[in-house]
Amino acid sequence: MSRSTLSLLIAVAIASKSAFAQPDPADPTPLTAKTYAYPSGLACIPLLPYQVDPVTSAIRGPQTGYNICNSTTQNQESMCQTGIVNNIGDFCMWAPPTANSTIGDDEAIVVAWCSKTGHGARLIPAGALAGVQVLVTSEYIQYAGFIDQTKVDMNALDYGGELDPHGADLRGNPLGGLMYSTAFGSDNTTYQQVLDWNTFIGANAFCLTICNPSTSSANQSAFCENRYDLVGCAYNMPNNAKNGTFEVCDADLKTPVGTYVSGGATLTWTQPNVGPVTPPYTPVVPKSSNCVTYQSTALYTSLPTITSAAGSSAATGKATGTGSGSSPTATSNGASALGISSVVGILGTLFAVAFLS
Ligand SMILES: *[C@@H]1O[C@H](CO)[C@@H](O)[C@H](O)[C@H]1NC(C)=O
Ligand SMILES: *[C@@H]1O[C@H](CO)[C@@H](O)[C@H](O)[C@H]1NC(C)=O
Ligand SMILES: *[C@@H]1O[C@H](CO)[C@@H](O)[C@H](O)[C@H]1NC(C)=O
Ligand SMILES: *[C@@H]1O[C@H](CO)[C@@H](O)[C@H](O)[C@H]1NC(C)=O
Ligand SMILES: *[C@@H]1O[C@H](CO)[C@@H](O)[C@H](O)[C@H]1NC(C)=O
C-alpha cells in the first residue's frame, strides 16, 4: 500500500475510533440507542422517522440521506440510509453516493446499495458482486466477499476503511445509518433492528457483520467490535470467501478481534492509535459446515447493468495488485466467471495484507 492510501486509512481510523468517543452535546444519543420498530412489509416503513439524525447544530452533519425508503426512492440516485441485510441474495452495503469517491472522504454520507430491489435504495449493479461467503452463527451473521467497487461509486484505488454505528461522536458512519434484518427471527419475514454491526469496504472487497439483536450486549460489542479499524476484514471478520463462489455456511463463533491464544494463555492485543500495525497473531477462520453454494445468476436477478465510466476505472485496479482487473468495457456479469483458482491466492493477500502493509 502506498503512503497516501495508508494515511487515508489512518484518517478513517481516527475518525471512527470510539476509544476517544465523546457524544456531541447537540446530539448526545448514540446511534446504537436509537431504536425504531420496522413492521413487516415495506410499505409500512413510515414508522421510521424521515431522518434519525437531523440535528443541524452538531459538529458533524446533519445526516445527508433519509431513513424512510420506499418505491419513490428506489432508484440509482437514492439517498436511502436504511440498510437491509436478510440473506445472501438480499442484502445491502454502504458505499458513496457519487462516482469515484473514497470511504475516507465519504464515511459520514455513504448510502445503502442493495442486491435486491424493494428496499427503496440503490441497486448494486450487475456483475459487481464477484463472490460472497455468508457465515451464520447464533451470535452474528458475517458476510465477506469481492466486489468491483467502481460500480458502487468508489475510486478504483481506494483501500477504504471501516463503517460502523459508533464513530468518535457515537453518531455513526454513515450518520443516521440504520440496519434491519429478517435473519434473526424464526420466520424469515419479521424485521428486527440490528443495533450493532460493523463493515469494511475497499480494495475490491467487503465484509459485514450484523450482530444478533437478541443476544447479550456484551456479545454484540465483542462480535461487532469496532476499535480495530486498521486491520480490516482478515482480523475483524476471518473468512475464506473465494472470488467467484457464492456460499452460505453455518459456522463456529469467531474469537473476537484482539483476543488470541498463545502458549495456552488467552491474550489481548489492543490496536495502537496509528498504523501501520502488525497484530501479534494470525487470525483463525472459524470452522464452518453445511455450506450451500449458489449461482450468482440465481441470486441476483433484479440488478441493473451499467456501462463504460466504471469500466475504465476498473482497469486501473490492476495497479493496486488487487486482481486482474475487469475489461475496460466491462458491462457483462463478471460474477458468472466462477471458480478461477488462482484468485484464491489474491484473496489471501487482499484480506490479510492489504490493510497492514
Ligand atoms: C417515500 O420516501 C420519501 C423519502 O424518505 C418520503 O419523503 C415520502 O414521504 C415517502 N412516501 C411515502 C408514501 O411514505
Ligand atoms: C429461512 O430461509 C432459509 C434460507 O435463507 C431457509 O433455509 C429456512 O428454511 C427458512 N426458514 C423458514 C422458517 O422459512
Ligand atoms: C455469548 O457468546 C458466548 C461465546 O463467546 C456464548 O457462549 C454465549 O452463549 C453467548 N450468548 C450470550 C447470551 O451470552
Ligand atoms: C477518479 O478520481 C481520480 C482523482 O481522485 C482521477 O485521477 C481519476 O481519473 C478518476 N477516475 C474516473 C474514472 O473518473
Ligand atoms: C474477482 O474475479 C473477477 C472476475 O471473475 C475479477 O475481474 C476481479 O478482479 C476479481 N477480484 C479480485 C479482488 O481479485
Short mmCIF file of C-alpha atoms and ligand atoms in Angstrom, two decimals:
data_model
loop_
_atom_site.label_atom_id
_atom_site.label_comp_id
_atom_site.label_asym_id
_atom_site.label_seq_id
_atom_site.Cartn_x
_atom_site.Cartn_y
_atom_site.Cartn_z
CA MET A 1 0.00 0.00 0.00
CA SER A 2 1.32 3.43 -0.80
CA ARG A 3 1.82 6.03 1.89
CA SER A 4 -1.08 8.05 0.63
CA THR A 5 -3.56 5.21 0.81
CA LEU A 6 -2.16 4.27 4.17
CA SER A 7 -2.60 7.73 5.59
CA LEU A 8 -6.08 7.78 4.17
CA LEU A 9 -6.82 4.63 6.08
CA ILE A 10 -5.38 6.13 9.23
CA ALA A 11 -7.54 9.19 8.77
CA VAL A 12 -10.56 6.96 8.51
CA ALA A 13 -9.43 5.10 11.57
CA ILE A 14 -9.10 8.18 13.68
CA ALA A 15 -12.43 9.50 12.56
CA SER A 16 -14.19 6.29 13.51
CA LYS A 17 -12.37 5.40 16.70
CA SER A 18 -14.63 5.01 19.65
CA ALA A 19 -11.76 4.73 22.11
CA PHE A 20 -11.90 8.52 22.18
CA ALA A 21 -15.64 8.60 21.74
CA GLN A 22 -17.40 11.58 23.17
CA PRO A 23 -21.02 12.36 22.44
CA ASP A 24 -21.73 15.64 20.67
CA PRO A 25 -23.78 17.69 23.19
CA ALA A 26 -26.04 18.79 20.33
CA ASP A 27 -26.94 15.18 19.62
CA PRO A 28 -25.91 13.07 22.61
CA THR A 29 -27.94 9.92 21.96
CA PRO A 30 -25.68 7.26 20.47
CA LEU A 31 -26.91 5.84 17.16
CA THR A 32 -26.91 2.37 18.75
CA ALA A 33 -29.52 3.62 21.23
CA LYS A 34 -31.89 4.96 18.57
CA THR A 35 -34.35 2.13 18.23
CA TYR A 36 -37.29 2.01 15.87
CA ALA A 37 -39.60 -0.88 15.12
CA TYR A 38 -39.81 -1.91 11.50
CA PRO A 39 -43.04 -3.71 10.73
CA SER A 40 -43.09 -6.45 8.12
CA GLY A 41 -43.94 -5.18 4.69
CA LEU A 42 -42.00 -2.38 3.13
CA ALA A 43 -44.96 -0.08 2.64
CA CYS A 44 -45.04 0.39 6.40
CA ILE A 45 -41.62 2.00 6.62
CA PRO A 46 -43.15 5.35 7.71
CA LEU A 47 -42.87 4.07 11.28
CA LEU A 48 -39.29 5.28 10.92
CA PRO A 49 -38.57 9.00 11.15
CA TYR A 50 -37.61 10.69 7.88
CA GLN A 51 -34.12 11.15 9.38
CA VAL A 52 -32.90 9.70 12.65
CA ASP A 53 -30.15 12.34 12.85
CA PRO A 54 -31.48 15.68 11.58
CA VAL A 55 -29.55 17.81 14.09
CA THR A 56 -28.05 20.75 12.23
CA SER A 57 -26.13 22.22 15.18
CA ALA A 58 -23.97 19.14 15.75
CA ILE A 59 -20.29 19.23 14.79
CA ARG A 60 -20.81 16.69 12.01
CA GLY A 61 -23.83 16.51 9.84
CA PRO A 62 -26.74 16.67 9.65
CA GLN A 63 -27.49 13.28 8.09
CA THR A 64 -27.36 13.64 4.31
CA GLY A 65 -29.85 10.96 3.36
CA TYR A 66 -33.05 9.64 4.91
CA ASN A 67 -34.40 6.57 6.65
CA ILE A 68 -37.82 6.37 5.02
CA CYS A 69 -37.10 4.43 1.86
CA ASN A 70 -39.89 3.34 -0.45
CA SER A 71 -40.84 2.85 -4.07
CA THR A 72 -40.32 6.56 -4.74
CA THR A 73 -36.72 6.35 -3.53
CA GLN A 74 -35.99 3.07 -5.33
CA ASN A 75 -33.52 4.38 -7.93
CA GLN A 76 -29.79 4.82 -8.55
CA GLU A 77 -29.78 8.33 -7.03
CA SER A 78 -31.44 7.13 -3.83
CA MET A 79 -30.10 8.61 -0.61
CA CYS A 80 -31.59 5.81 1.47
CA GLN A 81 -29.67 5.21 4.69
CA THR A 82 -31.69 2.28 5.97
CA GLY A 83 -29.86 -0.91 5.05
CA ILE A 84 -31.47 -4.34 4.90
CA VAL A 85 -29.38 -7.48 5.44
CA ASN A 86 -31.59 -10.55 5.08
CA ASN A 87 -29.64 -13.25 3.26
CA ILE A 88 -27.04 -13.85 0.52
CA GLY A 89 -29.49 -12.87 -2.19
CA ASP A 90 -30.90 -9.89 -0.34
CA PHE A 91 -28.51 -7.59 1.46
CA CYS A 92 -27.30 -4.00 1.36
CA MET A 93 -23.90 -2.46 1.96
CA TRP A 94 -22.80 1.15 2.44
CA ALA A 95 -20.98 2.92 -0.39
CA PRO A 96 -20.56 6.51 -1.61
CA PRO A 97 -23.37 8.50 -3.23
CA THR A 98 -21.27 9.97 -6.06
CA ALA A 99 -18.92 8.29 -8.53
CA ASN A 100 -15.19 7.83 -7.91
CA SER A 101 -15.29 8.66 -4.20
CA THR A 102 -13.30 7.31 -1.28
CA ILE A 103 -14.57 5.95 2.01
CA GLY A 104 -12.21 8.34 3.80
CA ASP A 105 -13.97 11.31 2.26
CA ASP A 106 -17.48 9.89 2.35
CA GLU A 107 -17.72 7.80 5.51
CA ALA A 108 -20.35 10.07 7.07
CA ILE A 109 -22.54 10.20 3.95
CA VAL A 110 -22.46 6.70 2.45
CA VAL A 111 -25.80 5.31 1.31
CA ALA A 112 -27.36 1.87 1.00
CA TRP A 113 -26.61 -0.19 -2.10
CA CYS A 114 -28.64 -3.40 -2.20
CA SER A 115 -28.51 -6.72 -4.02
CA LYS A 116 -32.27 -6.86 -4.42
CA THR A 117 -34.94 -4.38 -5.37
CA GLY A 118 -37.69 -3.39 -2.94
CA HIS A 119 -35.76 -1.59 -0.23
CA GLY A 120 -36.04 1.93 -1.66
CA ALA A 121 -32.28 2.05 -2.13
CA ARG A 122 -29.74 1.89 -4.93
CA LEU A 123 -29.03 -1.47 -6.52
CA ILE A 124 -25.53 -2.92 -6.67
CA PRO A 125 -25.05 -3.11 -10.44
CA ALA A 126 -24.97 -6.49 -12.17
CA GLY A 127 -21.57 -8.13 -12.12
CA ALA A 128 -20.22 -6.03 -9.26
CA LEU A 129 -20.55 -8.80 -6.68
CA ALA A 130 -17.93 -11.36 -7.63
CA GLY A 131 -18.09 -13.78 -4.71
CA VAL A 132 -19.80 -13.81 -1.30
CA GLN A 133 -19.43 -16.05 1.73
CA VAL A 134 -22.04 -15.85 4.47
CA LEU A 135 -21.17 -17.47 7.82
CA VAL A 136 -24.22 -17.94 10.03
CA THR A 137 -23.78 -18.23 13.80
CA SER A 138 -26.05 -17.86 16.81
CA GLU A 139 -24.47 -14.54 17.83
CA TYR A 140 -23.90 -12.84 14.49
CA ILE A 141 -24.02 -13.32 10.72
CA GLN A 142 -20.96 -12.43 8.70
CA TYR A 143 -20.77 -11.55 5.00
CA ALA A 144 -17.44 -11.32 3.18
CA GLY A 145 -16.80 -11.03 -0.50
CA PHE A 146 -15.43 -9.49 -3.62
CA ILE A 147 -16.84 -6.51 -5.42
CA ASP A 148 -15.91 -4.30 -8.34
CA GLN A 149 -16.03 -1.23 -6.13
CA THR A 150 -16.06 1.21 -9.03
CA LYS A 151 -19.62 0.01 -9.71
CA VAL A 152 -20.70 1.30 -6.30
CA ASP A 153 -19.18 4.74 -6.82
CA MET A 154 -15.78 4.06 -5.28
CA ASN A 155 -12.43 5.17 -6.60
CA ALA A 156 -10.72 2.13 -8.10
CA LEU A 157 -7.63 2.56 -5.93
CA ASP A 158 -9.35 3.15 -2.59
CA TYR A 159 -8.36 0.77 0.18
CA GLY A 160 -11.37 2.05 2.05
CA GLY A 161 -11.96 1.57 5.72
CA GLU A 162 -14.45 0.75 8.41
CA LEU A 163 -18.04 1.90 8.73
CA ASP A 164 -19.96 1.26 11.93
CA PRO A 165 -22.73 2.75 14.10
CA HIS A 166 -20.26 4.31 16.56
CA GLY A 167 -17.66 6.88 15.45
CA ALA A 168 -15.90 9.46 17.60
CA ASP A 169 -19.21 11.19 18.35
CA LEU A 170 -21.21 7.94 18.53
CA ARG A 171 -23.44 9.15 15.70
CA GLY A 172 -22.25 6.50 13.27
CA ASN A 173 -20.81 6.28 9.80
CA PRO A 174 -22.95 6.98 7.95
CA LEU A 175 -24.62 9.50 10.24
CA GLY A 176 -28.06 8.13 10.96
CA GLY A 177 -27.47 4.82 9.17
CA LEU A 178 -29.87 2.10 10.33
CA MET A 179 -29.83 -1.61 9.66
CA TYR A 180 -32.62 -4.18 9.75
CA SER A 181 -32.74 -7.91 9.14
CA THR A 182 -35.18 -10.77 8.98
CA ALA A 183 -32.36 -13.24 9.63
CA PHE A 184 -32.68 -13.38 13.40
CA GLY A 185 -36.38 -14.13 13.61
CA SER A 186 -37.93 -17.56 13.33
CA ASP A 187 -39.95 -16.99 10.18
CA ASN A 188 -37.60 -15.15 7.76
CA THR A 189 -40.09 -12.32 7.39
CA THR A 190 -40.06 -10.38 10.66
CA TYR A 191 -37.70 -7.44 10.55
CA GLN A 192 -35.64 -6.65 13.61
CA GLN A 193 -33.39 -3.64 14.01
CA VAL A 194 -29.73 -4.60 14.09
CA LEU A 195 -28.29 -2.19 16.63
CA ASP A 196 -24.67 -3.21 16.33
CA TRP A 197 -22.96 -4.01 13.08
CA ASN A 198 -19.56 -3.49 11.53
CA THR A 199 -18.34 -3.34 7.97
CA PHE A 200 -15.29 -2.70 5.81
CA ILE A 201 -15.22 -1.91 2.12
CA GLY A 202 -12.20 -1.23 -0.06
CA ALA A 203 -9.57 -2.87 -2.25
CA ASN A 204 -12.42 -4.54 -4.17
CA ALA A 205 -13.51 -6.49 -1.12
CA PHE A 206 -16.06 -6.03 1.62
CA CYS A 207 -17.09 -7.63 4.85
CA LEU A 208 -20.12 -7.00 7.01
CA THR A 209 -21.21 -8.41 10.34
CA ILE A 210 -24.66 -7.96 11.82
CA CYS A 211 -24.90 -8.87 15.47
CA ASN A 212 -27.93 -10.74 16.78
CA PRO A 213 -30.07 -8.09 18.50
CA SER A 214 -31.38 -10.74 20.90
CA THR A 215 -28.05 -11.71 22.38
CA SER A 216 -26.32 -10.03 25.30
CA SER A 217 -24.98 -6.55 24.75
CA ALA A 218 -21.55 -7.86 25.76
CA ASN A 219 -21.68 -10.34 22.90
CA GLN A 220 -22.91 -7.72 20.46
CA SER A 221 -19.98 -5.50 21.43
CA ALA A 222 -17.49 -8.35 21.20
CA PHE A 223 -18.60 -9.78 17.87
CA CYS A 224 -19.28 -6.38 16.27
CA GLU A 225 -16.16 -4.82 17.83
CA ASN A 226 -15.36 -1.51 16.16
CA ARG A 227 -11.98 -0.47 17.59
CA TYR A 228 -9.74 -2.50 15.29
CA ASP A 229 -10.27 -0.46 12.19
CA LEU A 230 -6.71 -0.68 10.86
CA VAL A 231 -6.64 -4.45 10.46
CA GLY A 232 -9.50 -4.96 8.04
CA CYS A 233 -11.59 -7.99 7.20
CA ALA A 234 -8.89 -10.57 7.88
CA TYR A 235 -8.73 -9.85 11.60
CA ASN A 236 -12.18 -8.45 12.25
CA MET A 237 -14.08 -11.00 10.18
CA PRO A 238 -11.89 -14.03 9.44
CA ASN A 239 -13.32 -15.77 6.39
CA ASN A 240 -12.42 -17.89 3.44
CA ALA A 241 -14.54 -16.20 0.83
CA LYS A 242 -13.45 -17.12 -2.68
CA ASN A 243 -13.77 -14.88 -5.68
CA GLY A 244 -16.36 -16.49 -7.93
CA THR A 245 -18.06 -18.52 -5.19
CA PHE A 246 -21.35 -17.65 -3.53
CA GLU A 247 -21.98 -19.73 -0.42
CA VAL A 248 -23.79 -19.79 2.89
CA CYS A 249 -22.41 -21.88 5.77
CA ASP A 250 -23.09 -22.48 9.41
CA ALA A 251 -20.01 -21.55 11.39
CA ASP A 252 -18.49 -21.70 14.84
CA LEU A 253 -18.10 -18.41 16.65
CA LYS A 254 -15.00 -16.42 15.82
CA THR A 255 -12.59 -15.38 18.53
CA PRO A 256 -13.37 -11.67 18.86
CA VAL A 257 -10.74 -9.50 17.17
CA GLY A 258 -7.87 -8.68 19.51
CA THR A 259 -8.23 -11.90 21.52
CA TYR A 260 -5.90 -14.78 20.78
CA VAL A 261 -4.37 -17.84 22.35
CA SER A 262 -0.62 -18.21 22.65
CA GLY A 263 1.23 -20.83 24.68
CA GLY A 264 -2.05 -21.91 26.20
CA ALA A 265 -2.86 -18.44 27.50
CA THR A 266 -5.64 -16.20 26.21
CA LEU A 267 -4.15 -12.81 25.46
CA THR A 268 -5.50 -9.46 24.38
CA TRP A 269 -3.98 -7.20 21.76
CA THR A 270 -5.06 -3.58 21.60
CA GLN A 271 -4.66 -1.74 18.32
CA PRO A 272 -2.34 1.26 18.57
CA ASN A 273 -3.81 4.60 17.61
CA VAL A 274 -1.87 4.96 14.38
CA GLY A 275 -0.67 2.49 11.81
CA PRO A 276 0.86 0.67 10.25
CA VAL A 277 0.10 -2.01 12.77
CA THR A 278 1.10 -5.65 12.89
CA PRO A 279 -1.01 -7.75 15.22
CA PRO A 280 0.99 -10.35 17.20
CA TYR A 281 -1.15 -13.20 15.92
CA THR A 282 -2.65 -14.74 12.80
CA PRO A 283 -6.44 -14.79 12.70
CA VAL A 284 -8.18 -18.15 12.63
CA VAL A 285 -11.15 -18.72 10.33
CA PRO A 286 -13.85 -20.47 12.38
CA LYS A 287 -14.85 -23.96 11.36
CA SER A 288 -17.83 -24.00 9.04
CA SER A 289 -20.28 -26.67 7.93
CA ASN A 290 -23.42 -27.26 5.88
CA CYS A 291 -22.20 -24.94 3.14
CA VAL A 292 -24.64 -24.39 0.31
CA THR A 293 -23.36 -22.80 -2.88
CA TYR A 294 -25.40 -20.73 -5.30
CA GLN A 295 -25.08 -19.41 -8.83
CA SER A 296 -24.94 -15.64 -8.82
CA THR A 297 -27.39 -15.59 -11.72
CA ALA A 298 -29.96 -17.29 -9.50
CA LEU A 299 -29.33 -14.97 -6.55
CA TYR A 300 -29.20 -11.58 -8.21
CA THR A 301 -31.99 -11.29 -10.70
CA SER A 302 -33.02 -7.64 -10.49
CA LEU A 303 -29.78 -5.74 -10.87
CA PRO A 304 -29.19 -3.05 -13.47
CA THR A 305 -26.34 -3.26 -15.95
CA ILE A 306 -24.12 -0.23 -16.10
CA THR A 307 -21.77 0.70 -18.88
CA SER A 308 -18.48 2.48 -19.58
CA ALA A 309 -17.49 5.00 -16.85
CA ALA A 310 -16.93 2.49 -14.09
CA GLY A 311 -15.27 0.11 -16.50
CA SER A 312 -12.45 2.47 -17.30
CA SER A 313 -11.59 2.94 -13.66
CA ALA A 314 -11.87 -0.80 -13.05
CA ALA A 315 -8.99 -1.29 -15.43
CA THR A 316 -6.79 0.89 -13.26
CA GLY A 317 -7.45 -1.58 -10.46
CA LYS A 318 -4.53 -3.55 -11.89
CA ALA A 319 -2.13 -1.02 -10.48
CA THR A 320 -3.13 -1.85 -6.94
CA GLY A 321 -2.35 -5.53 -7.29
CA THR A 322 -5.80 -6.39 -6.08
CA GLY A 323 -6.60 -8.55 -9.05
CA SER A 324 -6.55 -8.97 -12.74
CA GLY A 325 -8.98 -6.13 -13.28
CA SER A 326 -12.08 -6.01 -15.37
CA SER A 327 -12.14 -5.46 -19.05
CA PRO A 328 -12.35 -1.73 -19.76
CA THR A 329 -15.72 -2.33 -21.34
CA ALA A 330 -16.97 -4.50 -18.52
CA THR A 331 -20.68 -4.48 -19.00
CA SER A 332 -21.21 -8.19 -18.62
CA ASN A 333 -21.83 -10.13 -15.46
CA GLY A 334 -18.32 -10.76 -14.17
CA ALA A 335 -19.70 -12.81 -11.33
CA SER A 336 -20.60 -15.59 -13.73
CA ALA A 337 -16.90 -16.28 -14.33
CA LEU A 338 -16.74 -18.77 -11.50
CA GLY A 339 -14.06 -20.90 -9.97
CA ILE A 340 -10.81 -19.29 -11.04
CA SER A 341 -8.45 -20.94 -8.61
CA SER A 342 -5.59 -18.50 -8.99
CA VAL A 343 -7.64 -15.75 -7.44
CA VAL A 344 -7.72 -17.62 -4.16
CA GLY A 345 -4.14 -16.53 -3.62
CA ILE A 346 -5.06 -12.98 -4.42
CA LEU A 347 -7.84 -13.27 -1.89
CA GLY A 348 -5.48 -14.21 0.88
CA THR A 349 -3.30 -11.23 0.11
CA LEU A 350 -6.21 -8.93 -0.16
CA PHE A 351 -7.89 -9.88 3.06
CA ALA A 352 -4.78 -10.46 5.11
CA VAL A 353 -2.25 -7.90 4.00
CA ALA A 354 -3.99 -5.06 2.23
CA PHE A 355 -4.84 -3.32 5.47
CA LEU A 356 -1.44 -3.91 7.06
CA SER A 357 1.47 -3.33 4.75
C1 LIG B 1 -41.22 7.88 0.48
O1 LIG B 1 -39.91 8.27 0.96
C2 LIG B 1 -39.66 9.64 0.86
C3 LIG B 1 -38.21 9.86 1.26
O2 LIG B 1 -37.98 9.43 2.55
C4 LIG B 1 -40.64 10.41 1.71
O3 LIG B 1 -40.40 11.81 1.57
C5 LIG B 1 -42.06 10.08 1.28
O4 LIG B 1 -42.97 10.69 2.18
C6 LIG B 1 -42.28 8.58 1.31
N1 LIG B 1 -43.59 8.27 0.75
C7 LIG B 1 -44.48 7.54 1.42
C8 LIG B 1 -45.78 7.28 0.71
O5 LIG B 1 -44.28 7.10 2.54
C1 LIG B 2 -35.38 -19.25 6.13
O1 LIG B 2 -34.55 -19.11 4.99
C2 LIG B 2 -33.53 -20.07 4.89
C3 LIG B 2 -32.72 -19.77 3.64
O2 LIG B 2 -32.35 -18.45 3.58
C4 LIG B 2 -34.12 -21.46 4.85
O3 LIG B 2 -33.08 -22.41 4.86
C5 LIG B 2 -35.02 -21.68 6.06
O4 LIG B 2 -35.66 -22.92 5.94
C6 LIG B 2 -36.06 -20.60 6.15
N1 LIG B 2 -36.85 -20.77 7.35
C7 LIG B 2 -38.16 -20.65 7.36
C8 LIG B 2 -38.82 -20.85 8.70
O5 LIG B 2 -38.81 -20.40 6.38
C1 LIG B 3 -22.21 -15.10 24.06
O1 LIG B 3 -21.04 -15.63 23.48
C2 LIG B 3 -20.51 -16.77 24.14
C3 LIG B 3 -19.27 -17.18 23.40
O2 LIG B 3 -18.30 -16.17 23.46
C4 LIG B 3 -21.53 -17.88 24.15
O3 LIG B 3 -21.04 -18.99 24.88
C5 LIG B 3 -22.84 -17.40 24.76
O4 LIG B 3 -23.81 -18.39 24.66
C6 LIG B 3 -23.30 -16.15 24.01
N1 LIG B 3 -24.62 -15.69 24.39
C7 LIG B 3 -24.94 -14.98 25.48
C8 LIG B 3 -26.35 -14.57 25.65
O5 LIG B 3 -24.10 -14.65 26.31
C1 LIG B 4 -11.11 9.30 -10.15
O1 LIG B 4 -10.51 10.35 -9.44
C2 LIG B 4 -9.11 10.43 -9.59
C3 LIG B 4 -8.62 11.58 -8.73
O2 LIG B 4 -9.04 11.46 -7.45
C4 LIG B 4 -8.75 10.64 -11.03
O3 LIG B 4 -7.36 10.61 -11.18
C5 LIG B 4 -9.36 9.52 -11.88
O4 LIG B 4 -9.15 9.78 -13.26
C6 LIG B 4 -10.85 9.42 -11.63
N1 LIG B 4 -11.39 8.25 -12.33
C7 LIG B 4 -12.50 8.31 -13.04
C8 LIG B 4 -12.93 7.04 -13.68
O5 LIG B 4 -13.16 9.34 -13.16
C1 LIG B 5 -12.69 -11.35 -8.90
O1 LIG B 5 -12.93 -12.01 -10.12
C2 LIG B 5 -13.27 -11.16 -11.20
C3 LIG B 5 -13.54 -12.00 -12.44
O2 LIG B 5 -14.34 -13.04 -12.15
C4 LIG B 5 -12.13 -10.22 -11.47
O3 LIG B 5 -12.50 -9.34 -12.51
C5 LIG B 5 -11.81 -9.42 -10.23
O4 LIG B 5 -10.65 -8.65 -10.44
C6 LIG B 5 -11.54 -10.35 -9.07
N1 LIG B 5 -11.44 -9.51 -7.86
C7 LIG B 5 -10.39 -9.57 -7.04
C8 LIG B 5 -10.40 -8.61 -5.92
O5 LIG B 5 -9.48 -10.37 -7.19
#
